[in-house]
Backbone atoms as SQL, in Angstrom:
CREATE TABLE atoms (id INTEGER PRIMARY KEY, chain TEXT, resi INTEGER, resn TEXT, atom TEXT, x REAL, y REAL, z REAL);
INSERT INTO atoms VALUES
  (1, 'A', 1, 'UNK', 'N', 105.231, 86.904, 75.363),
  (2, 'A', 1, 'UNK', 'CA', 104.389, 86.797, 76.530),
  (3, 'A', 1, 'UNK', 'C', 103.153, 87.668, 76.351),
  (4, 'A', 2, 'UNK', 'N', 101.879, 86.993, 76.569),
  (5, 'A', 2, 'UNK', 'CA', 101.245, 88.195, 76.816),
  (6, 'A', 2, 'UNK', 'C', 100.756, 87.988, 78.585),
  (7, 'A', 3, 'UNK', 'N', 100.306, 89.200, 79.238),
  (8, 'A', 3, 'UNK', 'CA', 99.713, 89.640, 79.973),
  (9, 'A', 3, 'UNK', 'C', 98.251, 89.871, 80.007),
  (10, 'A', 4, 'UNK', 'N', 97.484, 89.525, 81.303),
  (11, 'A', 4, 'UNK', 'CA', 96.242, 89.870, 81.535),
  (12, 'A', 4, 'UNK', 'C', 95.952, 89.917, 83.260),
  (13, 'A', 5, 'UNK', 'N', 95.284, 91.008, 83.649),
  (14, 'A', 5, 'UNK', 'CA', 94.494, 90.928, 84.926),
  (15, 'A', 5, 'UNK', 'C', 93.480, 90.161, 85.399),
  (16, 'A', 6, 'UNK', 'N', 93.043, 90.056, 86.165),
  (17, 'A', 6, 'UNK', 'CA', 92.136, 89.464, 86.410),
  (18, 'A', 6, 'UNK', 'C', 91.082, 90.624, 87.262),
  (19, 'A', 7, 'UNK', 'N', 91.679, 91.640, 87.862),
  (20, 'A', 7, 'UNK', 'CA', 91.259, 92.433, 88.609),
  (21, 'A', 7, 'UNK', 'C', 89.856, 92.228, 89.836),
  (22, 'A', 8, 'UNK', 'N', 90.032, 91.419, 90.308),
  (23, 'A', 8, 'UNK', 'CA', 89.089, 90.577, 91.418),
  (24, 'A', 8, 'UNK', 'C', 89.294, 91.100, 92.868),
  (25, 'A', 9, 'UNK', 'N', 88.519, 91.970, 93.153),
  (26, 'A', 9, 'UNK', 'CA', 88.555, 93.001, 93.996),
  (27, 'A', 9, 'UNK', 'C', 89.300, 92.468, 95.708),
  (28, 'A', 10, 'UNK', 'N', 88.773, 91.254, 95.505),
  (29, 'A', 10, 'UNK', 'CA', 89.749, 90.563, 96.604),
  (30, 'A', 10, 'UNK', 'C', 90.614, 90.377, 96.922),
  (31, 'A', 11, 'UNK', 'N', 91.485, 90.557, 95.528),
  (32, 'A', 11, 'UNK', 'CA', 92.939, 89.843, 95.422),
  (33, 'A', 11, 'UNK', 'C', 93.185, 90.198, 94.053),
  (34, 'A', 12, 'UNK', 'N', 93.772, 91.511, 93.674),
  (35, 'A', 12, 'UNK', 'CA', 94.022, 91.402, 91.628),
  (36, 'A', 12, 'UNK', 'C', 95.334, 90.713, 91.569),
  (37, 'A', 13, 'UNK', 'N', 95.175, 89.942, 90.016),
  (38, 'A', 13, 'UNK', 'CA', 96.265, 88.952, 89.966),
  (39, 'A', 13, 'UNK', 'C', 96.634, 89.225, 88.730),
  (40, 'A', 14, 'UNK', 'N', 97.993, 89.109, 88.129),
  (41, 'A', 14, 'UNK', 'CA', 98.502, 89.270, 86.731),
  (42, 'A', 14, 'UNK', 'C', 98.771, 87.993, 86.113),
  (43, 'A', 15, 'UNK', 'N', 97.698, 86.768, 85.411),
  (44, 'A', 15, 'UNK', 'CA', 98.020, 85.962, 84.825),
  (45, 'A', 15, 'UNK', 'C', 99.208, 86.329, 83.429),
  (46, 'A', 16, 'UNK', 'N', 99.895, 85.168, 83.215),
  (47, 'A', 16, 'UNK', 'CA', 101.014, 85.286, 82.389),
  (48, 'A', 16, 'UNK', 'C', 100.818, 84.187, 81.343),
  (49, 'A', 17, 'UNK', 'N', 100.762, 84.559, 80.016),
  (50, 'A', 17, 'UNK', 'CA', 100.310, 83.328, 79.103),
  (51, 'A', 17, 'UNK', 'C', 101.606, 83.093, 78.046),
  (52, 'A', 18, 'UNK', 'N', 102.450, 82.478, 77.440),
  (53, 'A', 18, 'UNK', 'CA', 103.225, 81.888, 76.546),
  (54, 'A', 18, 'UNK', 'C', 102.641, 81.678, 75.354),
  (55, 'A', 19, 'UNK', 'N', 102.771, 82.504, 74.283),
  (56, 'A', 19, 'UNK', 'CA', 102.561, 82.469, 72.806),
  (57, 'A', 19, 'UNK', 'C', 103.369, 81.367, 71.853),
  (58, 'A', 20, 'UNK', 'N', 102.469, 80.289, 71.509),
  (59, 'A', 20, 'UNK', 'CA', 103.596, 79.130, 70.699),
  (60, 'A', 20, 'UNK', 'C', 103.594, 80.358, 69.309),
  (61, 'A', 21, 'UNK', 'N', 103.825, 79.448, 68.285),
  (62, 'A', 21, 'UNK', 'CA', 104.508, 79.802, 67.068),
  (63, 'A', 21, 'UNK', 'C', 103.407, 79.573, 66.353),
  (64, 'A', 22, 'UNK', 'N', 102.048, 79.000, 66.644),
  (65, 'A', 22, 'UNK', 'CA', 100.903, 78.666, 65.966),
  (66, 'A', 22, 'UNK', 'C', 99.677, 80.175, 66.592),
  (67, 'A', 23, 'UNK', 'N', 100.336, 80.848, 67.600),
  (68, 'A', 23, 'UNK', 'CA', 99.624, 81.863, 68.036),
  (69, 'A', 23, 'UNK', 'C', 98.756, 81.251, 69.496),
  (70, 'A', 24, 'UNK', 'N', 98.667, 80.139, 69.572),
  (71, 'A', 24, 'UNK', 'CA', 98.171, 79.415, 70.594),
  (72, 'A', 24, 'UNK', 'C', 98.452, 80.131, 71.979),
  (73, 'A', 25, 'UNK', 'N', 98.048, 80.324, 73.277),
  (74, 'A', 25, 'UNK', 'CA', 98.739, 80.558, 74.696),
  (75, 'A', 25, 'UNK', 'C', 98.485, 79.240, 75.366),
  (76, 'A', 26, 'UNK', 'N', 99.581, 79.292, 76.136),
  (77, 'A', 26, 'UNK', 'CA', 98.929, 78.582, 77.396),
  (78, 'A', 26, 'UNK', 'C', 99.625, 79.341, 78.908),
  (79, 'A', 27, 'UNK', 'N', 99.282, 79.014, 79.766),
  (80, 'A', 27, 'UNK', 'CA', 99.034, 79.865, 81.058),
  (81, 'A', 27, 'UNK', 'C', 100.590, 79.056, 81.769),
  (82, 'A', 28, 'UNK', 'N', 101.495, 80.301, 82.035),
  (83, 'A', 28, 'UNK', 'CA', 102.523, 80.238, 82.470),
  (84, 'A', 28, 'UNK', 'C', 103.332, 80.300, 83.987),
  (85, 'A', 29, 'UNK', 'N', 102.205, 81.398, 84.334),
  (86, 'A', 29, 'UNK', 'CA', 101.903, 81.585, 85.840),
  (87, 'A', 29, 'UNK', 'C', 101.180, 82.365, 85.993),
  (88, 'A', 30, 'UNK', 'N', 100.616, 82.913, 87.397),
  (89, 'A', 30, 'UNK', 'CA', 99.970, 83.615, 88.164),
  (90, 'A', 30, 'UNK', 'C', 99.972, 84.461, 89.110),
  (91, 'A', 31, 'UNK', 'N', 100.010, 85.886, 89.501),
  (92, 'A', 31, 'UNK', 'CA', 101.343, 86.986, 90.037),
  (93, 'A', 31, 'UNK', 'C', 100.386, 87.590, 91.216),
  (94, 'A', 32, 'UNK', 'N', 100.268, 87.569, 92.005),
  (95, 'A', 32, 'UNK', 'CA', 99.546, 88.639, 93.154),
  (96, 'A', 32, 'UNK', 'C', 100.213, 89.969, 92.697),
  (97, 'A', 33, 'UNK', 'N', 99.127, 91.036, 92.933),
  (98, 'A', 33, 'UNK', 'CA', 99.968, 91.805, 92.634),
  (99, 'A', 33, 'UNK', 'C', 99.953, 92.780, 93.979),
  (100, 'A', 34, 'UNK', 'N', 99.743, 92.107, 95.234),
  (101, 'A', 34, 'UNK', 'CA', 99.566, 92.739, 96.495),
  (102, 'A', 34, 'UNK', 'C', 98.373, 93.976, 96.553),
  (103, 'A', 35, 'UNK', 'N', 97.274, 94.076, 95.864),
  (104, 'A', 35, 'UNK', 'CA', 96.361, 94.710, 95.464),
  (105, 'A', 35, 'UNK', 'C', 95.001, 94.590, 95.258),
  (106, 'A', 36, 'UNK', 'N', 94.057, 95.248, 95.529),
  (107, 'A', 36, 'UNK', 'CA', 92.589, 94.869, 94.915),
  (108, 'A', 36, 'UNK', 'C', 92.103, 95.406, 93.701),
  (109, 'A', 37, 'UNK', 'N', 91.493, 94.540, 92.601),
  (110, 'A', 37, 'UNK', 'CA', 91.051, 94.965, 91.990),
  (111, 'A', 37, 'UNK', 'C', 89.652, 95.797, 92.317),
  (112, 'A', 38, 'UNK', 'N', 89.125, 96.390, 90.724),
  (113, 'A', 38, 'UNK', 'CA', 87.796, 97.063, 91.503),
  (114, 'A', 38, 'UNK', 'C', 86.812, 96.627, 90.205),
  (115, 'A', 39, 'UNK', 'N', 85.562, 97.433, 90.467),
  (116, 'A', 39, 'UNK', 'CA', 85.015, 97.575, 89.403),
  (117, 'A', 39, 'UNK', 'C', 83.658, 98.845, 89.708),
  (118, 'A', 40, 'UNK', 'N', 84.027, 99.212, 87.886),
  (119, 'A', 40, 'UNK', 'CA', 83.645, 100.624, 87.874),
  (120, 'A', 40, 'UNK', 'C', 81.958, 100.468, 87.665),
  (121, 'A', 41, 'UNK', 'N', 81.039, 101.305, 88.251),
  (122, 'A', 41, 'UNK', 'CA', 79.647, 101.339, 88.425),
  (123, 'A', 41, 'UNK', 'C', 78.781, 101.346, 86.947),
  (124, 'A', 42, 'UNK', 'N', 78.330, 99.978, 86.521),
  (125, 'A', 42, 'UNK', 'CA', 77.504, 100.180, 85.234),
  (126, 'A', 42, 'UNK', 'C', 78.551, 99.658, 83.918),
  (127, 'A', 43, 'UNK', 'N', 79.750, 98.647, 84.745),
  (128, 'A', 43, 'UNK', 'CA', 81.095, 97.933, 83.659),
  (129, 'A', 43, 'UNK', 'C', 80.055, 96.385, 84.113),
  (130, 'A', 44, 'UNK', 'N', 79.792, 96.078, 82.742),
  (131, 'A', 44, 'UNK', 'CA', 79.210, 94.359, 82.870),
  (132, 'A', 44, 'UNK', 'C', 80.484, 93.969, 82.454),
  (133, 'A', 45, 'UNK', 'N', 81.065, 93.869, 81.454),
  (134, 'A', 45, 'UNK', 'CA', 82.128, 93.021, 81.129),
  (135, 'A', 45, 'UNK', 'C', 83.594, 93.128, 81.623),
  (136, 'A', 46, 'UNK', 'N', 83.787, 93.962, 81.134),
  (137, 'A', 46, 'UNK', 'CA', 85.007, 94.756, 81.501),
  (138, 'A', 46, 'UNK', 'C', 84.949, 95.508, 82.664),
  (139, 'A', 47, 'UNK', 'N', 85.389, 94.960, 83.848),
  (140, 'A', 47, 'UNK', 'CA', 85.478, 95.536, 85.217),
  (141, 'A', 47, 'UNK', 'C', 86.062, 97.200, 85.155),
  (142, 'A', 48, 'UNK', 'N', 86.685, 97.253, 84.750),
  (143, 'A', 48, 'UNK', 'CA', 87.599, 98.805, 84.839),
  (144, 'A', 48, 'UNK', 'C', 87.165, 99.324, 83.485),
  (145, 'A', 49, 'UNK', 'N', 86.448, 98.991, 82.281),
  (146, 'A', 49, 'UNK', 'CA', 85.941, 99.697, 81.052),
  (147, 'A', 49, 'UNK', 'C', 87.850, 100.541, 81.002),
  (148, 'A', 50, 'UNK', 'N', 88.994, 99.392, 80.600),
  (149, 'A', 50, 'UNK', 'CA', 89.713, 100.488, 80.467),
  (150, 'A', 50, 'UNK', 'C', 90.791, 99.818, 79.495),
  (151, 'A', 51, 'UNK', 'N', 91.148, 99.941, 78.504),
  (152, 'A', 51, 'UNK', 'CA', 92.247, 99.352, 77.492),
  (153, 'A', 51, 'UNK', 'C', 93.242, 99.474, 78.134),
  (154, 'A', 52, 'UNK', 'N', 93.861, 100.070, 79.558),
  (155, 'A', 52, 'UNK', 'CA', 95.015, 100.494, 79.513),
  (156, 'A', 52, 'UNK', 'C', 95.749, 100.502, 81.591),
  (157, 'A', 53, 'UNK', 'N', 94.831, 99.281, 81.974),
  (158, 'A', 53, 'UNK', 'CA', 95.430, 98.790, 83.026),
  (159, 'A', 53, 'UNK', 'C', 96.863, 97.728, 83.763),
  (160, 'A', 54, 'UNK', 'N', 97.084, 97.359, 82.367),
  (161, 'A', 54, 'UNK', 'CA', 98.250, 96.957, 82.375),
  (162, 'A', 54, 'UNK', 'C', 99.567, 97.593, 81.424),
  (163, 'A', 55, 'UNK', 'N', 100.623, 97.808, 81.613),
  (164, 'A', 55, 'UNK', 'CA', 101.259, 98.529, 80.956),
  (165, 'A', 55, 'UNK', 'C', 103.165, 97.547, 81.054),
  (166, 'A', 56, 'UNK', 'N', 103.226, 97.622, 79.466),
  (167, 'A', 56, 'UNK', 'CA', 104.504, 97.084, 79.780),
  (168, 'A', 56, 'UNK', 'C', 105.559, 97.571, 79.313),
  (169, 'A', 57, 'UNK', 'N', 107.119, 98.502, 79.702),
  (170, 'A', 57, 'UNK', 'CA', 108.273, 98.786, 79.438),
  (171, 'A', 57, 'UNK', 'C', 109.215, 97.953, 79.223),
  (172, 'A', 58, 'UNK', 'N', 108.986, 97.839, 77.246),
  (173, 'A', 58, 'UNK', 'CA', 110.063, 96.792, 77.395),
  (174, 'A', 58, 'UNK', 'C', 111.576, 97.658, 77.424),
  (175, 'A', 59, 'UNK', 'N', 111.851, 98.692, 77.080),
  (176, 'A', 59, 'UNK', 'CA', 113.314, 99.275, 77.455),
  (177, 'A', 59, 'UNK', 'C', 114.069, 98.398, 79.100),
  (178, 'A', 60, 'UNK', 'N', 112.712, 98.634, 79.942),
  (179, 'A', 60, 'UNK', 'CA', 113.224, 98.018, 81.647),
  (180, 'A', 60, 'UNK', 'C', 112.769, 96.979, 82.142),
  (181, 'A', 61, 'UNK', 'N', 112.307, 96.456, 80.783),
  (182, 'A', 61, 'UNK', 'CA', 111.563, 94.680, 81.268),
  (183, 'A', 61, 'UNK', 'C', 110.772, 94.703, 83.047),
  (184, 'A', 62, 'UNK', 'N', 109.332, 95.798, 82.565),
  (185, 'A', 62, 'UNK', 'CA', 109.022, 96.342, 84.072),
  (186, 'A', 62, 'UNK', 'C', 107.740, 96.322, 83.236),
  (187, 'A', 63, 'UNK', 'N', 106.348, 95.856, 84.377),
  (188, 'A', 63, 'UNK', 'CA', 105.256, 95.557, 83.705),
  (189, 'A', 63, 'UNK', 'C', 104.407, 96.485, 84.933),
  (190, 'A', 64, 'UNK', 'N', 103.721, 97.058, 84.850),
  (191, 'A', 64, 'UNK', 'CA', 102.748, 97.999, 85.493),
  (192, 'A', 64, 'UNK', 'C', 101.291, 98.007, 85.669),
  (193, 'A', 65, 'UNK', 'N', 100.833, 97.668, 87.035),
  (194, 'A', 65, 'UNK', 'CA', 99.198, 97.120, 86.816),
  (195, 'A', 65, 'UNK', 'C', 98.555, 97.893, 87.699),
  (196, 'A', 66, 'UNK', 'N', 97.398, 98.413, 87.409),
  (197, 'A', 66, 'UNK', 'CA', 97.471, 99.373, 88.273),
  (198, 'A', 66, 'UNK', 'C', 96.008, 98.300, 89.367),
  (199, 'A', 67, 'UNK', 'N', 95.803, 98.816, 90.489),
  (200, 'A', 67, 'UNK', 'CA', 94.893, 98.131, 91.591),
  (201, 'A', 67, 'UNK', 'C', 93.610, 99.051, 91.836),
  (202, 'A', 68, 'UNK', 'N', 92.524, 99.086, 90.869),
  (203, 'A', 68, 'UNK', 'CA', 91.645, 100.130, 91.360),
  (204, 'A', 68, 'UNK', 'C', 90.940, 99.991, 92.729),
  (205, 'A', 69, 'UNK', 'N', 90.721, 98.828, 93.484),
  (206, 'A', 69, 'UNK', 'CA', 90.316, 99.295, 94.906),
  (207, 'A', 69, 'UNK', 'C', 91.036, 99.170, 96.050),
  (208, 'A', 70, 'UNK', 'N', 92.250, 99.578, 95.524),
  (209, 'A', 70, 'UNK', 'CA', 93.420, 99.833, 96.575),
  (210, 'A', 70, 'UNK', 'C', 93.911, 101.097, 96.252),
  (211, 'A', 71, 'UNK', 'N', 93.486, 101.967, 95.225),
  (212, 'A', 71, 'UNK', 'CA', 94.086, 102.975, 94.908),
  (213, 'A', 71, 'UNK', 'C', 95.692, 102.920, 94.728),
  (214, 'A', 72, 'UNK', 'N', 95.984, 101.770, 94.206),
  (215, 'A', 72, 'UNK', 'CA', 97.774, 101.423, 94.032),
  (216, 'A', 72, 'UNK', 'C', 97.788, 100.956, 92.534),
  (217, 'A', 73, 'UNK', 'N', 99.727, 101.057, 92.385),
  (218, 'A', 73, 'UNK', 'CA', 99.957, 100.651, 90.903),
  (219, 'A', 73, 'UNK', 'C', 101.259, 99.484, 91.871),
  (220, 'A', 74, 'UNK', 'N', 101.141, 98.218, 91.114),
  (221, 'A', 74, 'UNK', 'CA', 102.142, 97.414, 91.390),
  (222, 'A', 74, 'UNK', 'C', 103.216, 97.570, 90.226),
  (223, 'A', 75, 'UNK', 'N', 104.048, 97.344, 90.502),
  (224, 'A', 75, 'UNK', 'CA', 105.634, 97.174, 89.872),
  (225, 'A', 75, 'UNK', 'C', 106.064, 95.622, 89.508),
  (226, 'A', 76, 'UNK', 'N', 106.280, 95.211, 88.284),
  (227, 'A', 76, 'UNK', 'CA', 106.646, 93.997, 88.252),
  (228, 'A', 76, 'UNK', 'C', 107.860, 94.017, 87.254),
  (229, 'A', 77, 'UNK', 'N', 108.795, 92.971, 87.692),
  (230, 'A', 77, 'UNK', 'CA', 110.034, 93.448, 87.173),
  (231, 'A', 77, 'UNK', 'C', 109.778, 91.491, 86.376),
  (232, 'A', 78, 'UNK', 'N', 110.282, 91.779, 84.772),
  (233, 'A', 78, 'UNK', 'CA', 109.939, 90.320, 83.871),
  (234, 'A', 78, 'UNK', 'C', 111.081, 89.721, 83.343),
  (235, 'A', 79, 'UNK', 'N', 111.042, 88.718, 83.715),
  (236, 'A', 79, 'UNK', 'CA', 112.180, 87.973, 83.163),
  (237, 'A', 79, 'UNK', 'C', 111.727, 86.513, 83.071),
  (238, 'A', 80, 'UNK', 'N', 111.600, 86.624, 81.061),
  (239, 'A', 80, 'UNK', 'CA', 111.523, 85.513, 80.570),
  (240, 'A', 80, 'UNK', 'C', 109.680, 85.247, 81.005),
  (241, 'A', 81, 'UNK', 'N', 109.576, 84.160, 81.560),
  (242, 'A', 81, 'UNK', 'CA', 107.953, 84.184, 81.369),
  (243, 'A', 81, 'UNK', 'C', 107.375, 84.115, 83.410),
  (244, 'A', 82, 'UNK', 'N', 108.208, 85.002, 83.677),
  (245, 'A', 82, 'UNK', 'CA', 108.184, 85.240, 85.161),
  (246, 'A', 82, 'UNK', 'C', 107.913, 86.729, 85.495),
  (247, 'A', 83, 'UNK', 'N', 107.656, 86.816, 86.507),
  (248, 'A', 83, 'UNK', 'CA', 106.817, 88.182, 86.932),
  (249, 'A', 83, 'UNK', 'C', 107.987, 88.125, 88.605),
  (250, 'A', 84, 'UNK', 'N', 108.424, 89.055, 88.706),
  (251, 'A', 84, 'UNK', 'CA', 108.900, 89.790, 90.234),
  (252, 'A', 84, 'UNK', 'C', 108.221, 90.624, 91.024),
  (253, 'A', 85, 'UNK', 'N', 107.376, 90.733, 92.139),
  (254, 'A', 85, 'UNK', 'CA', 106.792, 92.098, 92.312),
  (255, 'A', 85, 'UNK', 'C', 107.953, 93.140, 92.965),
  (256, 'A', 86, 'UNK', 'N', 107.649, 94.024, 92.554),
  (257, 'A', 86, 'UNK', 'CA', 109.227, 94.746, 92.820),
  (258, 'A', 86, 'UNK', 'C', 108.391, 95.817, 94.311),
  (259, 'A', 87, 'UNK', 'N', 107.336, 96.908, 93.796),
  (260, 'A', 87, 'UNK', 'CA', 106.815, 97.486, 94.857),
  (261, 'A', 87, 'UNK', 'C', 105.574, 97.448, 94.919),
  (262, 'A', 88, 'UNK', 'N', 105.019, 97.811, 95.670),
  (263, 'A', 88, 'UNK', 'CA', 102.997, 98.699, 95.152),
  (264, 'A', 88, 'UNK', 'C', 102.970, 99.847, 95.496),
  (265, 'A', 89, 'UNK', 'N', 103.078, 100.855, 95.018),
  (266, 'A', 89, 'UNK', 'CA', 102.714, 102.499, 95.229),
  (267, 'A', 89, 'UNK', 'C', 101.555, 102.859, 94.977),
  (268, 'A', 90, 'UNK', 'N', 101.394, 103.900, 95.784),
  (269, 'A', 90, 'UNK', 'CA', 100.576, 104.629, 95.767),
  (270, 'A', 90, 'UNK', 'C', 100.073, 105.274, 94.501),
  (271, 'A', 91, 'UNK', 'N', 98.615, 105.228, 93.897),
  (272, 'A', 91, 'UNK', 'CA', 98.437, 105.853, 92.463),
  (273, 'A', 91, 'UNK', 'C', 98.326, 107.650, 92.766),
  (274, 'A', 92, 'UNK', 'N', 98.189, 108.111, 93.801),
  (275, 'A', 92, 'UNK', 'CA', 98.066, 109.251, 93.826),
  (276, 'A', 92, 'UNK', 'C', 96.829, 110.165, 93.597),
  (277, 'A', 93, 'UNK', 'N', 95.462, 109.259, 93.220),
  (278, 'A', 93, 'UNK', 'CA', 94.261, 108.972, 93.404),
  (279, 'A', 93, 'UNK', 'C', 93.302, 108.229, 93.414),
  (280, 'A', 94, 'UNK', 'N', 92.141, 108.591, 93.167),
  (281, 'A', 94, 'UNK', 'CA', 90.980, 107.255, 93.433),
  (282, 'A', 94, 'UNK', 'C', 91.090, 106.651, 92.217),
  (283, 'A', 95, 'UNK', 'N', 90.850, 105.021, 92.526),
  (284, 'A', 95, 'UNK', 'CA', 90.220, 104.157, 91.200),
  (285, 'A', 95, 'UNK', 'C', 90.911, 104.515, 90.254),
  (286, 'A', 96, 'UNK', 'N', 92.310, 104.291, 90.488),
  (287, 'A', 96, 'UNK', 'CA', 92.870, 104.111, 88.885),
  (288, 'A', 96, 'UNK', 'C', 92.467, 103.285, 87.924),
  (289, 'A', 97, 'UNK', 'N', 92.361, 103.266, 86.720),
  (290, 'A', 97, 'UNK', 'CA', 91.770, 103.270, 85.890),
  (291, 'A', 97, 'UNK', 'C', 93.072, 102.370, 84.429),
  (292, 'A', 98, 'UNK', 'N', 94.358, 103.147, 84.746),
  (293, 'A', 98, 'UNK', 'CA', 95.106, 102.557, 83.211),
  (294, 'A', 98, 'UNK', 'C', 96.466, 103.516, 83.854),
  (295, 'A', 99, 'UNK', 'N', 97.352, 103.332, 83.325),
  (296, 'A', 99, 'UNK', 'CA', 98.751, 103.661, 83.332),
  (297, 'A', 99, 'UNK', 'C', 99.732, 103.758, 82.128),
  (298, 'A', 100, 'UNK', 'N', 100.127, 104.587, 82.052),
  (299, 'A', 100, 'UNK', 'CA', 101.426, 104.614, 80.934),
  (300, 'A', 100, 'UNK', 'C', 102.766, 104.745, 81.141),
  (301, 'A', 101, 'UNK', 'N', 103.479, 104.956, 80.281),
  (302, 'A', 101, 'UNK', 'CA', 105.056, 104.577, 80.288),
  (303, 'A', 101, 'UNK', 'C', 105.385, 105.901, 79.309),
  (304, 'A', 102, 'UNK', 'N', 106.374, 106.610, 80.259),
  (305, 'A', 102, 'UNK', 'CA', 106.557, 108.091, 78.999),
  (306, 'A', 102, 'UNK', 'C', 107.948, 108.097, 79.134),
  (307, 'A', 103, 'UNK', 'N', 108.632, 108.001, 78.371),
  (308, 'A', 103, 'UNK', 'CA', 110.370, 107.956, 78.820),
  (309, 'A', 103, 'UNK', 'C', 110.782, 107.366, 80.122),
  (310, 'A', 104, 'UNK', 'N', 111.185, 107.624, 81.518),
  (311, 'A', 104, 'UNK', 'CA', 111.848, 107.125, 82.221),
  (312, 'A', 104, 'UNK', 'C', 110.708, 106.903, 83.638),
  (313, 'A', 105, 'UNK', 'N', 109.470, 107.193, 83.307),
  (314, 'A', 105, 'UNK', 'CA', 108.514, 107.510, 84.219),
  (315, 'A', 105, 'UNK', 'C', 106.949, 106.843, 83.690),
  (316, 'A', 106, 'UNK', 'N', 106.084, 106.203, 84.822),
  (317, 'A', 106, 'UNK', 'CA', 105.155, 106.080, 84.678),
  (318, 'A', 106, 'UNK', 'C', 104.048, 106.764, 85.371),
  (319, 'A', 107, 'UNK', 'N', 102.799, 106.805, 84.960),
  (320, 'A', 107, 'UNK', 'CA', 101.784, 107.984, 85.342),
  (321, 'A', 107, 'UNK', 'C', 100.698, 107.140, 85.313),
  (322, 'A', 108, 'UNK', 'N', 99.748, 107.390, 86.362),
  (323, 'A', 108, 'UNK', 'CA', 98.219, 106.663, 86.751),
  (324, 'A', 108, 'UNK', 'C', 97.707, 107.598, 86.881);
């Protein structure tokens, strides 16, 4: 599977794409992630200028996106080429930016 945001300040969404065996995707579904995306002042392309807004644990098959103009990280729990939203928490500050996975805990 791979993963991508869309981060659309209206509504951020976690598209879900299916990798054939030729490397090809095609688009599997489409995830609210109860969140707004944002975008950072002087980003033309890349809304969040950030490698590291989506984050995925495969140990807990748990995918992590964070919402920069909601100041939230959504929780998505994966199974197979499906997305669950599990919660949206609080990032604990402004305009998150990217998220990681450190042993049993994630950090925005």
């Amino acid at each position: 599977m791979v993963f991508v945001q869309n981060d659309d300040p209206t509504g951020n969404q976690v598209v879900a794409y299916r990798r054939s065996a030729d490397g090809t995707l095609q688009q599997a579904g489409t995830y609210p992630t109860g969140g707004r995306g944002g975008t950072l002042n002087g980003a033309i392309v890349d809304r969040l200028a950030s490698q590291g807004s989506l984050t995925y644990d495969k140990a807990h098959r748990t995918l992590y996106a964070v919402n920069a103009g909601s100041n939230t990280v959504t929780v998505f729990g994966v199974a197979g080429d499906r997305l669950i939203r599990r919660q949206v928490i609080n990032s604990g500050g402004t305009f998150p930016v990217s998220v990681t996975v450190h042993g049993q805990r994630s950090t925005s």
